[in-house]
Coordinates of C-alpha atoms and ligand atoms in Angstrom, one line a residue:
X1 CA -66.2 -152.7 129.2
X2 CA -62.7 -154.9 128.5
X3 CA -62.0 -158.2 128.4
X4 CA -58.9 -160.6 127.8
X5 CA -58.9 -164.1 126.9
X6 CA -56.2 -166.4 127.8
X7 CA -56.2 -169.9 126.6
X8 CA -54.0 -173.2 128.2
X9 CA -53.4 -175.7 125.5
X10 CA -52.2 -178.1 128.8
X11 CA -52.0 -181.7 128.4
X12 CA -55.4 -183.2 129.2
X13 CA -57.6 -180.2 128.0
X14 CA -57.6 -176.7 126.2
X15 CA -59.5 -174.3 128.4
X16 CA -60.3 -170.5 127.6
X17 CA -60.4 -168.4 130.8
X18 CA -62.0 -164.5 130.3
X19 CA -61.5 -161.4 132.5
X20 CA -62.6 -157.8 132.8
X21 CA -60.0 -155.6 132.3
X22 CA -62.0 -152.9 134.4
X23 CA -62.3 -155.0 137.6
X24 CA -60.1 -158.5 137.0
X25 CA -63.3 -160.7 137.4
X26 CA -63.1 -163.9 135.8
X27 CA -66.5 -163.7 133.0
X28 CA -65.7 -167.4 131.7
X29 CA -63.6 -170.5 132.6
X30 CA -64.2 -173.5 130.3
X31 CA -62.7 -176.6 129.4
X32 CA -62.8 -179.4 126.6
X33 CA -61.0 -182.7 127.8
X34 CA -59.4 -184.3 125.4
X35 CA -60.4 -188.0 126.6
X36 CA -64.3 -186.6 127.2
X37 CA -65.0 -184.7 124.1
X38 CA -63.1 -186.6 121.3
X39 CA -63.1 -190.3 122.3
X40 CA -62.6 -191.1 118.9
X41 CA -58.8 -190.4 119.1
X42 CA -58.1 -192.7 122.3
X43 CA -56.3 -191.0 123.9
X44 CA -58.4 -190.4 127.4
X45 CA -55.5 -188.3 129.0
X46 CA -54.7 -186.1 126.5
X47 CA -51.4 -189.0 125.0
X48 CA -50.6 -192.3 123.9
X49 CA -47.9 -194.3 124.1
X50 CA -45.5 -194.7 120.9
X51 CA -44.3 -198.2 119.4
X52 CA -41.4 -198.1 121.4
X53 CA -39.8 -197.2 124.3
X54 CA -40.7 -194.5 126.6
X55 CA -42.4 -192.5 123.2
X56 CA -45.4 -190.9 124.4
X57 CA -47.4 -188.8 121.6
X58 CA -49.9 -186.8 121.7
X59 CA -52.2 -185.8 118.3
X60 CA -51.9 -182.1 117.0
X61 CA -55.1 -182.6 115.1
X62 CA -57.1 -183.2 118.1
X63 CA -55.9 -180.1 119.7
X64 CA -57.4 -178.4 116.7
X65 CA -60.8 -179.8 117.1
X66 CA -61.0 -179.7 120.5
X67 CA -60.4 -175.1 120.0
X68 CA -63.1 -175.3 117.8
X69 CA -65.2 -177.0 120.3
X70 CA -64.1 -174.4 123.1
X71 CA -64.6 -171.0 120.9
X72 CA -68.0 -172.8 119.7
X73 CA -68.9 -172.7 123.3
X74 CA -67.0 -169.5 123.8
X75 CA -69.0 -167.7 121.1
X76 CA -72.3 -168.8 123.2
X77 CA -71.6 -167.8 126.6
X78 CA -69.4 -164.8 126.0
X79 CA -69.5 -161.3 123.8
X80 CA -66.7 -162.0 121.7
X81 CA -66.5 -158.4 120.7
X82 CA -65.7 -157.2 124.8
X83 CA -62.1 -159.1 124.2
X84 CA -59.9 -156.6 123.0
X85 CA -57.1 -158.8 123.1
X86 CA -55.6 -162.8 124.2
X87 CA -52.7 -164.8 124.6
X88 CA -52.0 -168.7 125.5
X89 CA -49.9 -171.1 127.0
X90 CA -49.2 -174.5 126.3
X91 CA -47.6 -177.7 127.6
X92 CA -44.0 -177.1 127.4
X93 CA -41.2 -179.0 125.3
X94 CA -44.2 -180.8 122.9
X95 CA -43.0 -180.2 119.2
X96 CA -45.8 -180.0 116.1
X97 CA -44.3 -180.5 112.5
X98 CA -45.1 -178.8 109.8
X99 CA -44.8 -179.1 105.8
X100 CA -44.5 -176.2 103.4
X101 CA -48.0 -176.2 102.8
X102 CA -48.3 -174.3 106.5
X103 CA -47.4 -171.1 105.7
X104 CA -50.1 -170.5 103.4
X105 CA -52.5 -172.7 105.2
X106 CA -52.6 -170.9 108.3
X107 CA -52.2 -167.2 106.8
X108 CA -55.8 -167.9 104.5
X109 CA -58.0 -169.9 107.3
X110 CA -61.2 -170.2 105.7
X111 CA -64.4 -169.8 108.3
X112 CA -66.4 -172.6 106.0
X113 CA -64.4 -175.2 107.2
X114 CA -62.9 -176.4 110.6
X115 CA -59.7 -175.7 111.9
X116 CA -58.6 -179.7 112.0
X117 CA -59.6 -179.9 108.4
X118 CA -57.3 -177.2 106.9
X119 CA -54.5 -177.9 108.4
X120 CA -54.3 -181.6 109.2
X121 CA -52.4 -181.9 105.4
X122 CA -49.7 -179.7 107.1
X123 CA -48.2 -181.8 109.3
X124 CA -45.0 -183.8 108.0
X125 CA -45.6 -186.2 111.3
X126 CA -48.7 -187.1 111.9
X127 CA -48.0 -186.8 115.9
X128 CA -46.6 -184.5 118.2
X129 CA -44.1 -185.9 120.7
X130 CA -44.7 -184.6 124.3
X131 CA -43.2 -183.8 127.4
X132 CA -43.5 -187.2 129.0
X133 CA -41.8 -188.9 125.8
X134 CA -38.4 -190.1 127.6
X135 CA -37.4 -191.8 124.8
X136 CA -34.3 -189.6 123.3
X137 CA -31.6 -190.6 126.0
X138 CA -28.9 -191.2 123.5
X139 CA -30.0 -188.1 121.2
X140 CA -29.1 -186.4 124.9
X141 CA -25.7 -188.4 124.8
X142 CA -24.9 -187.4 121.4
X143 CA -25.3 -184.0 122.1
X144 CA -23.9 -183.7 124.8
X145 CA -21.1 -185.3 123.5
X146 CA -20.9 -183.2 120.1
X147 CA -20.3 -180.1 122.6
X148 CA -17.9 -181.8 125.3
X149 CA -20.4 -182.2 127.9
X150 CA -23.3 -181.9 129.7
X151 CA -21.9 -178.9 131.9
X152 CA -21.6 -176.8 128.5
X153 CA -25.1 -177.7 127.3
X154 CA -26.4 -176.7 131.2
X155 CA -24.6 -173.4 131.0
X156 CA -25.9 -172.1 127.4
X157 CA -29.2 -173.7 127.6
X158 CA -30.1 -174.2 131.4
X159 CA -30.4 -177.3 131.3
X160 CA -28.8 -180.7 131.2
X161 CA -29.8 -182.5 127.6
X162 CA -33.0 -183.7 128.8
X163 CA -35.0 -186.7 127.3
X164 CA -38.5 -184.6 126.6
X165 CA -37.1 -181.5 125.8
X166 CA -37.5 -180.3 122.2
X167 CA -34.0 -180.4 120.8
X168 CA -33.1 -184.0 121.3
X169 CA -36.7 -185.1 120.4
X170 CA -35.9 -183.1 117.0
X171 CA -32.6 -185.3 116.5
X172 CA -34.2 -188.7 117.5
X173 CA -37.2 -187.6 114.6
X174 CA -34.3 -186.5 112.3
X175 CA -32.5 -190.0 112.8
X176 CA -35.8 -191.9 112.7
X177 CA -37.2 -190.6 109.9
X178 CA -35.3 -188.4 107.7
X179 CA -37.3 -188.0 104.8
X180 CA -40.0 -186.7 106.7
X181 CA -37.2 -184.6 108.7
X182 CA -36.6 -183.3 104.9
X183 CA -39.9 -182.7 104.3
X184 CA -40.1 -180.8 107.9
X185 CA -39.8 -176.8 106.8
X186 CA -41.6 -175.6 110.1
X187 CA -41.2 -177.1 113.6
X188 CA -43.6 -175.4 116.4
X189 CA -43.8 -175.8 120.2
X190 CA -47.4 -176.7 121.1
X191 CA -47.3 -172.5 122.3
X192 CA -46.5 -171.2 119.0
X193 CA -48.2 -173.4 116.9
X194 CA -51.8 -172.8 118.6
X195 CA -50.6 -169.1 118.7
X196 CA -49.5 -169.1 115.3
X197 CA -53.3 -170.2 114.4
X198 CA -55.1 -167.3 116.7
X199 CA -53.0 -164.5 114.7
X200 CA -53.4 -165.9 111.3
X201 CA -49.3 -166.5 111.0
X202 CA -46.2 -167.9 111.6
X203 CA -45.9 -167.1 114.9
X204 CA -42.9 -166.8 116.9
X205 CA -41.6 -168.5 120.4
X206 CA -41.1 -166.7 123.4
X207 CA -38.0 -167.5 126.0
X208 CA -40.3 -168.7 128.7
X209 CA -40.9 -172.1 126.4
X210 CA -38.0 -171.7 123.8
X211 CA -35.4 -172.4 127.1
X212 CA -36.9 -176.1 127.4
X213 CA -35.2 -177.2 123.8
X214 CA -31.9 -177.4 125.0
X215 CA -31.4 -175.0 121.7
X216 CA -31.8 -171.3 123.0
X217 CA -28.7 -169.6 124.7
X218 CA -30.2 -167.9 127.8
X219 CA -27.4 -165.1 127.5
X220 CA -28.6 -163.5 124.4
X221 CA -31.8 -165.6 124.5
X222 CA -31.7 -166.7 120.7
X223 CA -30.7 -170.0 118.8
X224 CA -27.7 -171.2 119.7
X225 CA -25.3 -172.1 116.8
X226 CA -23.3 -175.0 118.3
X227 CA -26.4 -176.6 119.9
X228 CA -28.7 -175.9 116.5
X229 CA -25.5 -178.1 114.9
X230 CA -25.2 -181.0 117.5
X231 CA -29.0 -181.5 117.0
X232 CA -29.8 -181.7 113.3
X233 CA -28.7 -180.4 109.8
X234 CA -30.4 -177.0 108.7
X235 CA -32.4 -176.8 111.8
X236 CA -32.7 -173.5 112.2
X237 CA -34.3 -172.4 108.9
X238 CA -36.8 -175.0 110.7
X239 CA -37.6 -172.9 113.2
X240 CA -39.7 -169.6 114.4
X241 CA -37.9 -166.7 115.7
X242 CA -37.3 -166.2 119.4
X243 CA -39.0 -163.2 120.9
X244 CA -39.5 -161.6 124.7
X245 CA -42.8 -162.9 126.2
X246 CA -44.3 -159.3 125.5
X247 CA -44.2 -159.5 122.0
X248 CA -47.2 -158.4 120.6
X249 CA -47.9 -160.9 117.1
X250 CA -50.2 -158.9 115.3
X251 CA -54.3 -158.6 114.7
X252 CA -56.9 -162.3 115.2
X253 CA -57.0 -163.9 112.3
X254 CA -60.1 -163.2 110.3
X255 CA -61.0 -166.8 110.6
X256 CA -62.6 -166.0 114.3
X257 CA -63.6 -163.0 113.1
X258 CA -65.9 -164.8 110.4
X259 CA -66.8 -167.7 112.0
X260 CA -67.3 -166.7 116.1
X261 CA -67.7 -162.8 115.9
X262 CA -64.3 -161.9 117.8
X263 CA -63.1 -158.0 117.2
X264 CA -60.9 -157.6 114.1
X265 CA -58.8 -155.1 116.4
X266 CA -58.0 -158.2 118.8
X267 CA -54.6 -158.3 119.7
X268 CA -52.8 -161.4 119.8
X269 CA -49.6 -161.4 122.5
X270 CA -47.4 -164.1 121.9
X271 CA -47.5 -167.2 123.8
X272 CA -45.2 -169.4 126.2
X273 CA -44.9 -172.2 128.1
X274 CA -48.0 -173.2 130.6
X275 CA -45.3 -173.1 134.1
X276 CA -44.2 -169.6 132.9
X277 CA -47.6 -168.2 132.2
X278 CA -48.7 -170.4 135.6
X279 CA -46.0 -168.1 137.3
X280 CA -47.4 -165.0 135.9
X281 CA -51.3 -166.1 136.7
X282 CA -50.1 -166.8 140.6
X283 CA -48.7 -163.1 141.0
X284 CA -45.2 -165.1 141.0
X285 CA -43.2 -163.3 138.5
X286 CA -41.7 -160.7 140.6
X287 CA -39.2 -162.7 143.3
X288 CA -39.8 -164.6 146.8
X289 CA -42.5 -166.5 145.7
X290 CA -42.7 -170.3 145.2
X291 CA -45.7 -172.1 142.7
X292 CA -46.4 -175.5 143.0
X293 CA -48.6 -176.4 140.3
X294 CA -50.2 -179.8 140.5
X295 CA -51.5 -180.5 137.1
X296 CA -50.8 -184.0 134.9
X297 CA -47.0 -183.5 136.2
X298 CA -46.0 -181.4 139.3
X299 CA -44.1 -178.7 139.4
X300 CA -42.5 -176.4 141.5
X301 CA -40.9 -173.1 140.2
X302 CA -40.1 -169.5 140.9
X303 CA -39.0 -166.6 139.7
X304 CA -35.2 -166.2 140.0
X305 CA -32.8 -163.2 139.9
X306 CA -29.9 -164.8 138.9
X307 CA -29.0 -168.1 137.2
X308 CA -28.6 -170.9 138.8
X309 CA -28.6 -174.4 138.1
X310 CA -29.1 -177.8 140.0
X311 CA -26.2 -179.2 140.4
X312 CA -27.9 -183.2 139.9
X313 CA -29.1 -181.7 136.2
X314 CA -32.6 -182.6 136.9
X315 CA -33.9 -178.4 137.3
X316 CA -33.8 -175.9 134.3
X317 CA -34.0 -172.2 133.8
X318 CA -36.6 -170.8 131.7
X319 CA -37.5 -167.5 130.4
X320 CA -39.5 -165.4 132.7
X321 CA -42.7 -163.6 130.6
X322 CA -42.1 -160.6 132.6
X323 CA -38.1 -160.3 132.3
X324 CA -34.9 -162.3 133.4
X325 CA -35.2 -166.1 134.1
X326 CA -37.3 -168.6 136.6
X327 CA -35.9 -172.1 137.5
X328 CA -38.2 -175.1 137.7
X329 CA -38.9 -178.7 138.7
X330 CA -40.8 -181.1 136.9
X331 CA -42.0 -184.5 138.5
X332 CA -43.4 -186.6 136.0
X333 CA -45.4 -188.8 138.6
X334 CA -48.1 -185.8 139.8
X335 CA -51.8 -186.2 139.1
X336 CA -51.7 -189.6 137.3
X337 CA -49.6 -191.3 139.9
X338 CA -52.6 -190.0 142.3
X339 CA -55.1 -191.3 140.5
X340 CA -53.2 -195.0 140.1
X341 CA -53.3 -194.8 143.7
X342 CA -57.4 -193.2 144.0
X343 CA -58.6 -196.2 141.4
X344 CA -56.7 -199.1 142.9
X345 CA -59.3 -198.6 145.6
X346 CA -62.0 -197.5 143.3
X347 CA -61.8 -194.4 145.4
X348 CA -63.9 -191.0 144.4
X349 CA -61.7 -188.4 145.1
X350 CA -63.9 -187.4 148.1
X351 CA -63.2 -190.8 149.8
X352 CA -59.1 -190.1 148.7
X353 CA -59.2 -186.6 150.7
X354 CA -60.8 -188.6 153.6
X355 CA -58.2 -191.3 153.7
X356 CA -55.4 -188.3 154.3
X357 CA -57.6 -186.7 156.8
X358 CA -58.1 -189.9 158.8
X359 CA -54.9 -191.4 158.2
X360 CA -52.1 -189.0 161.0
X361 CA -49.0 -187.4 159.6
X362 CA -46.2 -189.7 159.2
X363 CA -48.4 -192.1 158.0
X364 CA -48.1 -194.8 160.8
X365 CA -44.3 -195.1 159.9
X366 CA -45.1 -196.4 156.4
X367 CA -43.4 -195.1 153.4
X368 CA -43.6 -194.9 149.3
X369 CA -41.4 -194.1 146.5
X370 CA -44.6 -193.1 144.4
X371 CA -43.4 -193.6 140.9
X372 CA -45.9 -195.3 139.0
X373 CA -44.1 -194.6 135.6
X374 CA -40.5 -193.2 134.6
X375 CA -39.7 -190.4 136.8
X376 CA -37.3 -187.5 135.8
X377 CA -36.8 -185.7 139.4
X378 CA -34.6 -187.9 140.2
X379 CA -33.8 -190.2 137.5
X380 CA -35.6 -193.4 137.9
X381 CA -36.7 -195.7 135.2
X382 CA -39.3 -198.4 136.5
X383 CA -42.7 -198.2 136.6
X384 CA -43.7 -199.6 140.1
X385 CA -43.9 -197.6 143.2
X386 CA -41.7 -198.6 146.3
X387 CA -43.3 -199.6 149.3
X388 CA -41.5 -199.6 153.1
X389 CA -43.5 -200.2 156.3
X390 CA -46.3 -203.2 157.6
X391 CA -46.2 -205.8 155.6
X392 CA -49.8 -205.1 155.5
X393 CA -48.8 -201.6 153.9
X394 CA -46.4 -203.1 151.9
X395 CA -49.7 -205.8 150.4
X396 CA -51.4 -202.6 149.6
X397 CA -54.3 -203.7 152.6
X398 CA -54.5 -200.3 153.7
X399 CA -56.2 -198.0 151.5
X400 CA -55.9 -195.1 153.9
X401 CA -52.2 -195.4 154.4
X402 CA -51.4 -196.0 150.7
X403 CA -53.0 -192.7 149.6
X404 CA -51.4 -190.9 152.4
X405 CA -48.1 -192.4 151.6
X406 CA -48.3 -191.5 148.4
X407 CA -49.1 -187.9 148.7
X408 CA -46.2 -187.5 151.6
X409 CA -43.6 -189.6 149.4
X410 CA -44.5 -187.2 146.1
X411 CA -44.1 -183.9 148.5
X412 CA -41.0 -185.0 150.9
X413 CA -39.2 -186.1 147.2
X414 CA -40.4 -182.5 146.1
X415 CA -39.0 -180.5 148.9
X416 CA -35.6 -183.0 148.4
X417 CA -35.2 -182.1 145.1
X418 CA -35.6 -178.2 145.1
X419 CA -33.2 -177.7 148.0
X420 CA -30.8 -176.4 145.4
X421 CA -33.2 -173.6 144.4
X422 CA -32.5 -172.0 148.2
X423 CA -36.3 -170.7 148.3
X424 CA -37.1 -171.6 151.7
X425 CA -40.7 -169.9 151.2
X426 CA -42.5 -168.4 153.9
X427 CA -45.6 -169.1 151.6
X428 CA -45.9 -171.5 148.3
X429 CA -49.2 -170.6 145.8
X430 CA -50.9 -174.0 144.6
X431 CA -52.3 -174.1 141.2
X432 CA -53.6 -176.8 138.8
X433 CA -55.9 -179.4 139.2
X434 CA -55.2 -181.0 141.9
X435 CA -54.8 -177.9 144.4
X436 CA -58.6 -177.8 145.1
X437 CA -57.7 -180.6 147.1
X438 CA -57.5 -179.4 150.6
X439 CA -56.0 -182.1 152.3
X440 CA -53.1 -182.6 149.4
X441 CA -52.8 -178.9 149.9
X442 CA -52.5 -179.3 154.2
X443 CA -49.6 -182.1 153.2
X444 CA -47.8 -179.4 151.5
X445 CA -47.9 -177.1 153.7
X446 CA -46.9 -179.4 156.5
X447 CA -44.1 -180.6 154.2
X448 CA -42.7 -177.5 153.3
X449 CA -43.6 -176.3 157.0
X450 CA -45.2 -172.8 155.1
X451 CA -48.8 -171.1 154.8
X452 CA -50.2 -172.4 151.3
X453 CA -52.7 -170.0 149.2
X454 CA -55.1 -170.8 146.7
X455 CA -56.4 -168.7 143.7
X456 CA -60.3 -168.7 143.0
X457 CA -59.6 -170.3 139.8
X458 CA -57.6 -173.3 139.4
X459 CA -56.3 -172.1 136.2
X460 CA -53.5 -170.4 136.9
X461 CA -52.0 -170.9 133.5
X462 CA -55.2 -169.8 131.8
X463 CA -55.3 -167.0 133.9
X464 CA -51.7 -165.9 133.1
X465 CA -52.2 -165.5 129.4
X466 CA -54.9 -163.2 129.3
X467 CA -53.4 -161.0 132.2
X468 CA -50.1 -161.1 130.0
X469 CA -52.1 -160.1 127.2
X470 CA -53.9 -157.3 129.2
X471 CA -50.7 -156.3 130.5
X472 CA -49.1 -156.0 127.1
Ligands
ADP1 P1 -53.1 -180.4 132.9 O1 -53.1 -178.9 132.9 O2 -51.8 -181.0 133.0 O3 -53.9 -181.0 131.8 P2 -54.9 -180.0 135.2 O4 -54.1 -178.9 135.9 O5 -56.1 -179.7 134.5 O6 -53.9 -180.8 134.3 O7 -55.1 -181.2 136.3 C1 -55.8 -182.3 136.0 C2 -55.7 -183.3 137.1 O8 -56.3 -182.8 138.3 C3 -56.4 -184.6 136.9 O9 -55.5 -185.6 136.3 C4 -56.8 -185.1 138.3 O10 -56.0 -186.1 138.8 C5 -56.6 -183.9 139.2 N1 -57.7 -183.5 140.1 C6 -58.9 -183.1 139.7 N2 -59.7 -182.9 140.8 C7 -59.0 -183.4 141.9 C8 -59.2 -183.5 143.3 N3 -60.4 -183.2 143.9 N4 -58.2 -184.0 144.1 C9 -57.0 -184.3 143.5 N5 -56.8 -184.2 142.2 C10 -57.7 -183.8 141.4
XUL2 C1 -42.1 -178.8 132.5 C2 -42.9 -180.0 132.0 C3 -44.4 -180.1 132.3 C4 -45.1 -179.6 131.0 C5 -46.6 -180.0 131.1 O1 -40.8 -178.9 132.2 O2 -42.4 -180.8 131.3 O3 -44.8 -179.3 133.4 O4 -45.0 -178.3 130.8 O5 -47.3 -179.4 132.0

């Protein structure tokens, strides 16, 4: 007997998902919320919110502490000796940054003491900006400018600069705070950092989560010179190397060999991004299929032959783990903007998927623009949703037509804003927290006027990296 582990470093939670090879049963799905488990860091949804501006950090050395809270839990419910081999996923674009003390640090981690405590000295910033940071626009104007335009940057890269992807968040550090930018001689994506510690190494990036830094070229899927320049001085020294997602690092490191009694022989696949491993974990790597995953942000994305791009420079093209390219959509307002919504009321989410059921399609003629904070798909930079209907609506009286509202506004401005993607899907797979929701997922299929399935698990990206690593 087999098994693969994948792990999703997402942005609320890690969470270790384990299947037999022999028959594709999940054997263990677990999770360690941030906001539950470590309290001490305040940060109850995984972030916080930086001094200024539209920063939004998140803390690399809870991450850390949080793994060694799910292999703890791992080693106890599991044999650790079935898995024969993992890989991970984590929240894409989020950037860890590392002194010259990493290198050794992570190659010689010592099973006496914790994860958090070896390699906290290694950062050169204490915190790790993350995908909802908007705060880089004019890093994105600078760039753009450096290369004559956003077109250019959208045609190497895939995407328009874009405020929370990796590249202009590097500049904004490197203008911010240069001597720690000097003292910078590793920057990770949360993917390759977390994967870096499972095999012991340096790790590389793959092209599923290198292609949302606005830095890799998607036509020979490496570092782009011109955009490595326009971003900051000696970056790429700075960084890992790029690598197909079925790059195979190396050996565990001997650290959860020691310490949780994983094979020595476990092979470590190199991870990606958690929409690209989601799109491998929903069977949607090959074409024709559409994912919508509904985790903290919402996203819709799909495997795509050829490149194309959106033509308002809100979509991207990533890597695809299994080959070629996928194009997605990312709505910053997903979950949380839900929740606003469910806890205005004091509403358990039971009494939120009654309010749909009770409330008809169409919502009574009331409408809402449900951005509760910045929203990147489209562009919009306030943090109060808009309300159109009864003024009774409009007061927020009307519990049941406010949560409706809000779950028909988020999916109507989802289906607007991948036209250019020219699925039109016959059937979309839900994925992420929210899709165990059955009313939230009868909205989406009455939006998108399509059949909706469902996985047994809701963690599709979990799911993605062991069966990439099985696969591999
Ligand atoms: P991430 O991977 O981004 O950390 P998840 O995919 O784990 O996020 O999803 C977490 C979100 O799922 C929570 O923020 C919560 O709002 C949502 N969620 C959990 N249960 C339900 C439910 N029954 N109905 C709607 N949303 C839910
Ligand atoms: C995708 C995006 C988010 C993060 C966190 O571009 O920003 O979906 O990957 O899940």
């Amino acid at each position: 007997m087999a098994y693969s582990l994948g792990i999703d470093a997402s942005t609320q939670s890690v969470s270790a998902i384990v299947i037999d090879l022999d028959d594709g049963r999940v054997v263990y799905d677990h999770s360690i919320n941030f906001g539950e488990a470590l309290p001490q860091y305040e940060a109850p949804n995984g972030f916080f919110q930086g001094s200024e501006d539209g920063e939004v950090f998140s803390n690399p050395t809870m991450w850390l502490e949080a793994l060694d809270l799910l292999l703890a839990q791992l080693s106890k419910e599991c044999d650790l000796t079935k898995i024969k081999c993992l890989s991970g996923a984590g929240q894409q674009h989020g950037s860890v940054y590392l002194n010259h003390t990493w290198f050794d640090a992570v190659s010689n981690l010592s099973p006496q003491a914790s994860l958090a405590e070896q390699l906290k000295a290694c950062t050169s910033r204490p915190v790790a900006p993350i995908w909802m940071d908007t705060s880089t626009e004019k890093e994105c104007q600078e760039i753009a400018q450096a290369l004559g335009g956003d077109h250019i940057i959208c045609e190497k890269s895939g995407s328009v600069t874009t405020e929370r992807f990796t590249g202009p968040q590097i500049r904004r550090f490197y203008k911010h705070s240069l001597e720690a930018y000097l003292n910078t001689n590793r920057i990770h994506l949360v993917s390759s950092f977390i994967g870096s510690i499972f095999a012991g190494c340096d790790a590389p990036v793959d092209t599923g989560d290198g292609a949302g830094m606005n830095l890799m070229n998607l036509k020979n899927f490496d570092w782009d010179s011109q955009l490595l320049n326009a971003t900051a001085p000696d970056l790429k020294d700075k960084l890992p190397k790029i690598v197909l997602g079925n790059h195979r690092i190396g050996p565990i490191a001997p650290y959860f060999v020691k310490k949780y009694g994983f094979d020595p022989q476990t092979e470590v696949t190199v991870f990606t991004g958690d929409n690209p491993s989601s799109l491998v974990g929903t069977g949607g790597s090959s074409e024709g299929k559409v994912v919508i995953s509904l985790g903290t942000s919402d996203t819709y994305f799909a495997a795509m032959p050829k490149i194309v791009s959106d033509p308002n420079g809100y979509g991207h093209v990533f890597g695809n783990p299994s080959g070629k390219t996928m194009s997605l959509q990312c709505f910053l307002n997903g979950s949380l903007a839900r929740e606003a919504v469910k806890d205005r009321f004091n509403y358990s989410w039971d009494q939120f998927t009654e309010a749909i059921k009770e409330t008809p399609a169409g919502c009574n003629g009331n409408y809402m623009l449900p951005f509760f904070s910045p929203e990147i798909s489209p562009r919009y930079s306030g943090s109060t949703p808009v309300l159109k209907g009864s003024p009774a609506f409009q007061n927020w009286e009307h519990p049941q037509e406010a949560i409706r509202a809000c779950v028909e506004g988020q999916f109507l401005n989802m289906q607007l804003h991948t036209e250019w993607m020219a699925m039109q899907p016959k059937s979309i797979y839900l994925t992420g927290g929210a899709s165990e929701n059955d009313m939230i997922a009868q909205v989406v299929a009455d939006v998108f006027q399509c059949t909706v399935e469902r996985l047994a698990v809701t963690g599709s990206v979990a799911l993605g990296a062991a069966m990439r690593a099985a696969e591999n």
